[in-house]
Coordinates of C-alpha atoms in Angstrom, one line a residue:
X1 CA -17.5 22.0 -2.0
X2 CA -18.9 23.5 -5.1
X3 CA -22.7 22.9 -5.5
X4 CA -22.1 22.0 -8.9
X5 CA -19.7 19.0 -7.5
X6 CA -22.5 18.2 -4.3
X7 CA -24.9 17.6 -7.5
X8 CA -22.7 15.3 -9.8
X9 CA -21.5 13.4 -6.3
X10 CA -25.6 12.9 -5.9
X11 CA -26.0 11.9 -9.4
X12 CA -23.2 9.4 -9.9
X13 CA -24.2 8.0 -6.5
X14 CA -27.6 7.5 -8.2
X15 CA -26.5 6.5 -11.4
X16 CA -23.6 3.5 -10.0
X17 CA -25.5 2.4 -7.1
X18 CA -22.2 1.7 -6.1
X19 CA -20.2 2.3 -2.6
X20 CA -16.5 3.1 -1.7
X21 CA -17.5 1.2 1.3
X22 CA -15.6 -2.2 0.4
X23 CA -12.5 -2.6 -1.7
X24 CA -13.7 -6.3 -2.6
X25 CA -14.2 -6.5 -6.9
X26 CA -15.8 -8.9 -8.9
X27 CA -13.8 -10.6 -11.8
X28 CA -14.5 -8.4 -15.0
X29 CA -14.6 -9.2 -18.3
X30 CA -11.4 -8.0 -20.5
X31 CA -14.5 -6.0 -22.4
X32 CA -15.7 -4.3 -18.9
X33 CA -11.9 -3.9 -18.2
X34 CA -11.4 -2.0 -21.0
X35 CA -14.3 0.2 -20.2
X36 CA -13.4 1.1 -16.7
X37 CA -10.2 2.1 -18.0
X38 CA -12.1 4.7 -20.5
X39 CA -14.3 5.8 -17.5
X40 CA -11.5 6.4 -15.4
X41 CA -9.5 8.4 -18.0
X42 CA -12.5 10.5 -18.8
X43 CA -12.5 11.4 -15.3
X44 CA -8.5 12.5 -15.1
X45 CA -8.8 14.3 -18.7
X46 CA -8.3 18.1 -18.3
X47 CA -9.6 19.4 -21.0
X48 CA -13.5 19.1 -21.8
X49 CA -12.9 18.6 -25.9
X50 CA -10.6 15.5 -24.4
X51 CA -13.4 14.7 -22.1
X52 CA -16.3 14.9 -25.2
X53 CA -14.3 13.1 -27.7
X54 CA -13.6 9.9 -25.4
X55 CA -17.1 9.9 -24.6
X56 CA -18.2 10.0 -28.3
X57 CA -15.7 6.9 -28.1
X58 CA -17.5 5.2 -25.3
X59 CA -20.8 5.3 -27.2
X60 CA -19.4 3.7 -30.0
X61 CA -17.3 1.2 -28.1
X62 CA -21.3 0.4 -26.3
X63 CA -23.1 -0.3 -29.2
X64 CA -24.9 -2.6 -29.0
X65 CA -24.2 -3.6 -25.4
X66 CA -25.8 -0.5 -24.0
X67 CA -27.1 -2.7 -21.3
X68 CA -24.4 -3.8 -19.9
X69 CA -22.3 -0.3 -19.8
X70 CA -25.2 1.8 -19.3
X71 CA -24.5 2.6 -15.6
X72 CA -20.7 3.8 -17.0
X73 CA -22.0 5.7 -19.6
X74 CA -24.4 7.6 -17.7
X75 CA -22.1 8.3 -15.5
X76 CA -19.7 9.8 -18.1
X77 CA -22.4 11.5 -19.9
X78 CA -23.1 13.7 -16.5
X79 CA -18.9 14.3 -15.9
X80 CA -19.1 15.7 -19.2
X81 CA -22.3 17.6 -18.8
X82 CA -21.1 19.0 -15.2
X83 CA -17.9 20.0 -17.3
X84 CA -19.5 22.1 -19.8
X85 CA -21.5 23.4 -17.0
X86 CA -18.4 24.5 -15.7
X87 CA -17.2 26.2 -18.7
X88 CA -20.1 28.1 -19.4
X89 CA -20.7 26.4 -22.3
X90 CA -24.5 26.3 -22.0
X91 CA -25.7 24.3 -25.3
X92 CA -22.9 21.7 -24.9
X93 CA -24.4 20.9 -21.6
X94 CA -27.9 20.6 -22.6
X95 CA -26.7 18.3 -25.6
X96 CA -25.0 15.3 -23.2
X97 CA -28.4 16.5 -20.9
X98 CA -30.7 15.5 -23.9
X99 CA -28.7 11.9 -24.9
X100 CA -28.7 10.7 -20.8
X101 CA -31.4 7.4 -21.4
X102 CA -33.7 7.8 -18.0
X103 CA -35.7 10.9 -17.2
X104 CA -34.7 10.6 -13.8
X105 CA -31.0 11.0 -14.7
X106 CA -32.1 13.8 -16.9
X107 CA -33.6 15.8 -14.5
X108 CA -31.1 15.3 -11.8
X109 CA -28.1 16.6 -14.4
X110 CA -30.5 19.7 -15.4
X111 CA -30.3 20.5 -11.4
X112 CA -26.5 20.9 -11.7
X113 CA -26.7 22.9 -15.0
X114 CA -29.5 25.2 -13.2
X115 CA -27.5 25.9 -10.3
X116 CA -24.0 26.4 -11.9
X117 CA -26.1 29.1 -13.8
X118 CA -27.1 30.6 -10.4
X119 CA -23.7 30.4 -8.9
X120 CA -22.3 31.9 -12.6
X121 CA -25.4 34.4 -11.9
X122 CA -26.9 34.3 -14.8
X123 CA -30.7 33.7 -13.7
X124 CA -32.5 34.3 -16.8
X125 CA -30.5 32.2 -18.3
X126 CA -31.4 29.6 -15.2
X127 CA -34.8 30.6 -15.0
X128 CA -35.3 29.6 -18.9
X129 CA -33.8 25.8 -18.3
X130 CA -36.4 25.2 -15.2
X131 CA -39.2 26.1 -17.3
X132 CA -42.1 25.2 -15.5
X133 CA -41.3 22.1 -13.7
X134 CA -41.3 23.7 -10.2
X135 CA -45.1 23.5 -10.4
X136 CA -47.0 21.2 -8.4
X137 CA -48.2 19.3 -11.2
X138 CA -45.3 19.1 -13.2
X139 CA -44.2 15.6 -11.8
X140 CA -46.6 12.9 -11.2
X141 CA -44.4 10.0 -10.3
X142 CA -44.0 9.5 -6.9
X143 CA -40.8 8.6 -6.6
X144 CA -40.2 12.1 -8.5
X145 CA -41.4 14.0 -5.1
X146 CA -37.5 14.7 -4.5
X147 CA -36.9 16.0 -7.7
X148 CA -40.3 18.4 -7.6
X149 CA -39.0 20.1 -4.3
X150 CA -35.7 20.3 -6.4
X151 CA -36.6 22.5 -8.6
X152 CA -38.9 24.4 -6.0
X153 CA -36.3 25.0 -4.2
X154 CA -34.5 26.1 -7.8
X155 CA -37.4 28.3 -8.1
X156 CA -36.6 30.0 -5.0
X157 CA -33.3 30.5 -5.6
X158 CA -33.9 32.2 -8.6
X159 CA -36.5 34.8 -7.2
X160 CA -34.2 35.2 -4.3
X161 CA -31.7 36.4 -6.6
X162 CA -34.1 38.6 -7.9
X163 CA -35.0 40.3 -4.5
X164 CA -38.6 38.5 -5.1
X165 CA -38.5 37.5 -1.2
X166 CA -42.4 36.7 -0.5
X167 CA -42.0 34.1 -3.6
X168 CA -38.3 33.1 -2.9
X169 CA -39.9 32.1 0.9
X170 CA -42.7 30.5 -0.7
X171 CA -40.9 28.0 -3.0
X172 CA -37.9 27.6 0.0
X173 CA -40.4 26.9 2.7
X174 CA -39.5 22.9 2.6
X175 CA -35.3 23.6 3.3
X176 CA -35.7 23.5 6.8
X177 CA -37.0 20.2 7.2
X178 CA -34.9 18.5 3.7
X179 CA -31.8 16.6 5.5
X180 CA -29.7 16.8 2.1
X181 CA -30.1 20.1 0.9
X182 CA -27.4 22.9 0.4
X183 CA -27.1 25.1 3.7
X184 CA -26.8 28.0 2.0
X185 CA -30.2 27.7 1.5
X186 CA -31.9 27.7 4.7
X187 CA -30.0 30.7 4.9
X188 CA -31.8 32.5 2.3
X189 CA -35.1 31.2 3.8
X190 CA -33.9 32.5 7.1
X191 CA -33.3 36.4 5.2
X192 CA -36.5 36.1 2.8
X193 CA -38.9 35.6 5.9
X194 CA -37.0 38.8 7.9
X195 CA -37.1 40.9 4.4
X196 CA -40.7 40.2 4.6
X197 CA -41.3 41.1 7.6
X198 CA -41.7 37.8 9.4
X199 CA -41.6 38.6 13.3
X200 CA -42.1 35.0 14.3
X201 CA -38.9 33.4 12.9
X202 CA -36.7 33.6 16.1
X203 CA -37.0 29.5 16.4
X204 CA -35.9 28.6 12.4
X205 CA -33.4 31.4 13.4
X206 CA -32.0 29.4 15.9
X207 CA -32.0 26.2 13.7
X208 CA -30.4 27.7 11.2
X209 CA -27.9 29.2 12.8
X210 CA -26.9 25.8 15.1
X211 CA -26.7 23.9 11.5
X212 CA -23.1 22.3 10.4
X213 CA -20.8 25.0 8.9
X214 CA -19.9 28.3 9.3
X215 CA -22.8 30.8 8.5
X216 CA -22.1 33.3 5.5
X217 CA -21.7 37.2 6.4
X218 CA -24.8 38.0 4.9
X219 CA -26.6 35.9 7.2
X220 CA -25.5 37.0 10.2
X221 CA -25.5 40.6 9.1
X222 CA -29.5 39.9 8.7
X223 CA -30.2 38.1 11.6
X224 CA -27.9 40.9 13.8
X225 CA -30.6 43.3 12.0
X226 CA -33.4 41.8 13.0
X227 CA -32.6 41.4 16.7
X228 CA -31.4 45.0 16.9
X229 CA -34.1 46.3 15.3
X230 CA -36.5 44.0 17.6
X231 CA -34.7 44.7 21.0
X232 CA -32.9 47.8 20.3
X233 CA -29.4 46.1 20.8
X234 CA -27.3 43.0 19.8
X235 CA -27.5 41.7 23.3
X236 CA -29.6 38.3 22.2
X237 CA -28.1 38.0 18.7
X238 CA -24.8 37.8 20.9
X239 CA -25.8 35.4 23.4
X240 CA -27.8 33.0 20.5
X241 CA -24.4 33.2 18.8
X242 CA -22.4 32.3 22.1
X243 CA -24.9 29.5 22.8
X244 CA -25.2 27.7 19.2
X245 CA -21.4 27.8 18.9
X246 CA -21.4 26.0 22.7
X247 CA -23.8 23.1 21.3
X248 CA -22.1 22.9 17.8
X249 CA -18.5 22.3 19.9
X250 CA -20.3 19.7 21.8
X251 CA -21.9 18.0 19.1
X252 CA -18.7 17.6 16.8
X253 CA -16.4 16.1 19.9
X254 CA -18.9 13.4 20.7
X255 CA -19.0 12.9 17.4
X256 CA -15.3 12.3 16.6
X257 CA -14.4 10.6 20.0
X258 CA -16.9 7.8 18.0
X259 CA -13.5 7.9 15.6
X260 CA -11.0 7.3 18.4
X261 CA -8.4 4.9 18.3
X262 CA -5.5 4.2 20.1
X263 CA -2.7 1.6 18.2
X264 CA 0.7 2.1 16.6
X265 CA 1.2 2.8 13.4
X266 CA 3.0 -0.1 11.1
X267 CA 6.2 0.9 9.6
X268 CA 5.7 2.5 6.4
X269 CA 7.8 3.8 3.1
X270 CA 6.4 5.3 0.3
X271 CA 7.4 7.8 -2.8
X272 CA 5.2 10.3 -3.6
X273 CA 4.7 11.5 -7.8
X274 CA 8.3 13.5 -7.7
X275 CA 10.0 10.2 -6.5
X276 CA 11.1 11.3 -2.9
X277 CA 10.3 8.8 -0.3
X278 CA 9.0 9.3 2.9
X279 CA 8.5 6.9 5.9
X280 CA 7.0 6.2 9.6
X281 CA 10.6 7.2 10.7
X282 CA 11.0 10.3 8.5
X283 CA 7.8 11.9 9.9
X284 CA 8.8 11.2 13.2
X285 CA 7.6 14.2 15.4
X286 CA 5.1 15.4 12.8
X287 CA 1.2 14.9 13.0
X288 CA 0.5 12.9 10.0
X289 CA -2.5 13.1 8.0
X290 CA -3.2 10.1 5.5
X291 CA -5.9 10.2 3.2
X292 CA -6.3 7.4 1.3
X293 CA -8.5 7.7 -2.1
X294 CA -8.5 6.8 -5.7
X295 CA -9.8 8.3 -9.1
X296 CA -12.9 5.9 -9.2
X297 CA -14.2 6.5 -5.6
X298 CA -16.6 9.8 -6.0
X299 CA -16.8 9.9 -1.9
X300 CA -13.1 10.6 -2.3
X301 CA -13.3 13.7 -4.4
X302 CA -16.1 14.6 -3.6
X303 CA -14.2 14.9 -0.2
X304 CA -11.3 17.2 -1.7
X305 CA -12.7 20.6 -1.7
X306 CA -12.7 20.5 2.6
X307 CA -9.4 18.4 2.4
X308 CA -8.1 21.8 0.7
X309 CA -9.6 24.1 3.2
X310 CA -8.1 21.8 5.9
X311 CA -4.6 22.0 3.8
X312 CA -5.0 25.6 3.8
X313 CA -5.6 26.1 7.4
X314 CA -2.4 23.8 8.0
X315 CA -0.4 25.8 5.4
X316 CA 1.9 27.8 7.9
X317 CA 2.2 24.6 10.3
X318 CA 5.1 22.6 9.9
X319 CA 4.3 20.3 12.1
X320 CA 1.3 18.8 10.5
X321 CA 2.0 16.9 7.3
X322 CA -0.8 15.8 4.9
X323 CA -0.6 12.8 2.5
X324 CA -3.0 11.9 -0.4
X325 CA -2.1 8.4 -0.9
X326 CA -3.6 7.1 -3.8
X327 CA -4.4 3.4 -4.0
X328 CA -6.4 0.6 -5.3
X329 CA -6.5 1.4 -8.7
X330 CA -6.7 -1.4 -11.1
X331 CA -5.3 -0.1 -14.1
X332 CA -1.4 -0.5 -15.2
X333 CA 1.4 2.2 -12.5
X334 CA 2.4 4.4 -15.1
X335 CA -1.6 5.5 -15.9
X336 CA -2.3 5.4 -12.3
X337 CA -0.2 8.2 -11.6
X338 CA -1.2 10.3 -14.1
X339 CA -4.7 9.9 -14.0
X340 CA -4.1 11.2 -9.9
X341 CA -2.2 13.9 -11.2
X342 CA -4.5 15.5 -13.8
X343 CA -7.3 14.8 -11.8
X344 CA -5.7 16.8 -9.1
X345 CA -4.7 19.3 -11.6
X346 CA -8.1 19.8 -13.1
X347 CA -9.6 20.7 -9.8
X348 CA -7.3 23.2 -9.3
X349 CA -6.5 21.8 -5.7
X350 CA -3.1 23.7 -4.2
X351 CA -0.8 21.4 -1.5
X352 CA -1.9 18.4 -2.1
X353 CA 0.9 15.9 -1.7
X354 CA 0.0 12.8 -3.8
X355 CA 1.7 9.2 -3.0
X356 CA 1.3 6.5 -4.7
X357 CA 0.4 2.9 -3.5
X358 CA 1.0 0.8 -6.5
X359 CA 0.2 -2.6 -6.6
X360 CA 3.2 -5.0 -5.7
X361 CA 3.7 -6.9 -8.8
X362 CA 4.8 -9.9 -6.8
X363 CA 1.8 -10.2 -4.1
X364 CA -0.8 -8.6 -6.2
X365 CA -1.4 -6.1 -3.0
X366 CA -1.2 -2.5 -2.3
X367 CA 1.2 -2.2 0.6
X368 CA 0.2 0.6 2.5
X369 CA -3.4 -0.2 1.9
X370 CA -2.8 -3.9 2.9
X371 CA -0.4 -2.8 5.9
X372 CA -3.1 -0.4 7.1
X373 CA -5.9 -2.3 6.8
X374 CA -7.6 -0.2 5.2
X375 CA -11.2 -1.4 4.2
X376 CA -13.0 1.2 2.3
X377 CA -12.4 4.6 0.5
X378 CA -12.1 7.1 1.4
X379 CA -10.7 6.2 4.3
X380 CA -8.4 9.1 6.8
X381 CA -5.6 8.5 9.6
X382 CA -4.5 11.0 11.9
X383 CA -1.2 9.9 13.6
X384 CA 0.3 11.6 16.3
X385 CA 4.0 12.9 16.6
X386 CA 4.8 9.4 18.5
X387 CA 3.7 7.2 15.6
X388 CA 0.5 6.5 16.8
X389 CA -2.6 6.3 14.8
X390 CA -5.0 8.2 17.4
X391 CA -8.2 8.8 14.7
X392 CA -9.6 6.8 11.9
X393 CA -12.4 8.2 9.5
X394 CA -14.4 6.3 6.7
X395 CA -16.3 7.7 4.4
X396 CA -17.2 11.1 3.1
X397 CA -16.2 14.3 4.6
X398 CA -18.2 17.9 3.5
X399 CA -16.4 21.3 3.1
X400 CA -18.3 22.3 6.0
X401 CA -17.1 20.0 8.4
X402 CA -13.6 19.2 7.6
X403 CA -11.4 21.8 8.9
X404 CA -13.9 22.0 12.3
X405 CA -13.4 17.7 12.3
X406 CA -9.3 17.8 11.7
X407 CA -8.0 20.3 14.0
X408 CA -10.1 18.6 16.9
X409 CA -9.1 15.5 15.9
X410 CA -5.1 16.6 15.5
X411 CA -5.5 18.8 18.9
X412 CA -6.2 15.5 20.5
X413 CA -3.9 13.4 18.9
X414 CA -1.1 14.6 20.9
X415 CA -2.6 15.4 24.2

C-alpha cells in the first residue's frame, strides 16, 4: 500500500471511530441519509475538482448542524486533502488542512501531506511543512506523544534523504520498538547506523530483517556490505537470510491455519458490472477467491493495493479466479455500481473483477452476503476446486502480507 493511503486509512479510523467489523446499522435520519450518500460519492469521484466542489457542498449542506456531521466531514475534508496530496497540488492540500476543526486531525492530515512530499521527493518542500514540530517540546499534550514521534520519525526521513545519517538515526531511533509504523523505515534505521559506522547492530539487523514483508534491495545490499566487510565473506548474511526466511514461513502458517475452515460452499449466482453471470457450478474446478467489500468500509480499500499484488501474481494462472463482490451498500443499485467502478477506476487497480450484490428488493437482503454469512467487511473466502470453502479471513489485509497469506492459503486449499 501507498504510505499516503496507510495514513488516510489511520486518520479516517481516527476520525469515524467506526469498524467494518459488524454489518448491523442504526435507523438514520432521511437528513443523515442524504449525507452518507454525499460522503460515499465523494469517495467514488475521480476527479479532485469533482471531489472539492461536493465537499464545498457538504459544508453548506452542515451548516448549522456541524455537530452532528462533523465525524463525515472530517472525513471528507482529509479524502480531499490526501487527493491534492496526490496531485501535487501543495497549497490545495494545506487549504482543506487549515479548515479540519481538531488539531489532532490537523496534524495527523499534515503527516500524509509530509510524506507524499517524501515519496514525490521533494524534501525541502517536506522539510518546510514540518517546521519545527519534531522537537521535543513542540507537543505538550500527552495524548500528542504519538503524533511527536510522528513527525520525529518525519524528521528522520527527511535527513535520511539527505544522506544526514548520524541525525536520520537520531530522530529514527524509536522505529524499532513503534508496532504501527512503516517498515520501510526500520530499514533506513538499519542503513543509517551501518553508514555510521555502528559495529553493534547485528541484533536490530536480525529484527529487521525477520519483520513482515519482503525487504527492499537497498537493504539487503547494505546489510550484505556490512557482514562482508566484517567477516570477509557473505557466509553469515547468507545463513541470517536462510534462517529469518525459515521463522517468517513458520510464523505465517500458524497464523493462517487460525483461518481454516472446512464446509461447502452454498450455491451461488451472481453478475458481475458487464452483466455476465457466474456461479458455484461455473467455477467448478477453479480456486475461487471472494473478497467481499464496499465503498464505505476503509479496511476494504485500504486492503486493495496487496489484493492487486495478489491479482498480479495470479495473472498467468487460470485456475485461480478472483471476485470483488461488492455488497452492503445502502444507497439505490444503479449508484452502487458506479460508485464501485470509479472507485476502482481512480485507484488505478488492473484485474479486478467487480460483482455486485445488490440488495433483493423483495427481502431487503444481499444474497450472497446473507447466503454466506458473512458478518463483517472486509471479509475473504478461498474455495477450493471441489466447492469447498477451505479459508475464511476478516478484516484488513497489508500489501506486505497478502500475496505471502493467499498462495499458502490457495496451496492448501486443494491439498
Amino acid at each position: 500500500m501507498r504510505i499516503i493511503d496507510k495514513i488516510r486509512t489511520i486518520a479516517l479510523f481516527a476520525l469515524l471511530n467506526i469498524s467494518c467489523s459488524t454489518l448491523v446499522w442504526g435507523q438514520e435520519s432521511q437528513e443523515m441519509e442524504k449525507f452518507s450518500l454525499m460522503y460515499n460519492t465523494l469517495k467514488s469521484l475521480t476527479s479532485v475538482v469533482k471531489k472539492d466542489s461536493l465537499l464545498v457542498e457538504m459544508q453548506k449542506y452542515a451548516k448549522g448542524k456541524e455537530e452532528i456531521y462533523s465525524s463525515l466531514l472530517e472525513a471528507s475534508k482529509v479524502i480531499v486533502i490526501e487527493a491534492y496530496a496526490e496531485k501535487g497540488d501543495l497549497e490545495k492540500s494545506i487549504y482543506w488542512l487549515e479548515q479540519l476543526s481538531s488539531p489532532r486531525d490537523k496534524n495527523y492530515a499534515r503527516i500524509g501531506i509530509i510524506k507524499s512530499l517524501i515519496l514525490e521527493n521533494r524534501i525541502a518542500e517536506a522539510e518546510k511543512l514540518l517546521g519545527e514540530d519534531y522537537k521535543n517540546d513542540a507537543i505538550d499534550d500527552q495524548k500528542s506523544k504519538g503524533v511527536l514521534q510522528a513527525f520525529q520519525f518525519l524528521y528522520g526521513e527527511i535527513n535520511f534523504k539527505k544522506q544526514r545519517y548520524e541525525i536520520a538515526r537520531q530522530y529514527l531511533s524509536g522505529v524499532l520498538n513503534s508496532q504501527y509504523v512503516d517498515p520501510n523505515l526500520k530499514e533506513l534505521y538499519i542503513i543509517a547506523a551501518i553508514k555510521t559506522g555502528d559495529k553493534s547492530i547485528e541484533p536490530e539487523i536480525e529484527r529487521v530483517l525477520g519483520a513482515v514483508g519482503e525487504r527492499s534491495v537497498d537493504f539487503l545490499e547494505t546489510v550484505k556490505q556490512f557482514y562482508t566487510s566484517k567477516d570477509g565473506n557473505s557466509s553469515q548474511f547468507d545463513t541470517l537470510l536462510k534462517k529469518t526466511a525459515e521463522i517468517k514461513a513458520k510464523e505465517l502458517s500458524e497464523r493462517i491455519m487460525k483461518l481454516a475452515v472446512d464446509s461447502p460452499s452454498p450455491y451461488f449466482s451472481i453478475k458481475d458490472t458487464q452483466g455476465k453471470t457466474v456461479s458455484l457450478q461455473t467455477l467448478k474446478g477453479k480456486t475461487v477467491i471472494i473478497d467481499f467489500w464496499a465503498t464505505w468500509c476503509q479496511p476494504c480499500v485500504a486492503s486493495f493495493p496487496g489484493m492487486q499484488k495478489a491479482v498480479d501474481y495470479y495473472k498467468e494462472d487460470k485456475d485461480v479466479v478472483f471476485m470483488f463482490v461488492h455488497t452492503a451498500e445502502r444507497f439505490d443499485p444503479e449508484k452502487s455500481t458506479s460508485m464501485a467502478l470509479n472507485l476502482i477506476k481512480d485507484k488505478g487497480y488492473k484485474g479486478f473483477d467487480v460483482y455486485m450484490d445488490l440488495k433483493d428488493k423483495n427481502t431487503g437482503k444481499h444474497p450472497l452476503l446473507d447466503s454466506f454469512e458473512i458478518s463483517g467487511l472486509p471479509t475473504k473466502l478461498i474455495i477450493n476446486k471441489k466447492g469447498i470453502i477451505k479459508f475464511k479471513n476478516v478484516g484488513f489485509v497489508s500489501e506486505e502480507e497478502a500475496v505471502d497469506e493467499i498462495k499458502l492459503m490457495v496451496d492448501l486449499a486443494n491439498k
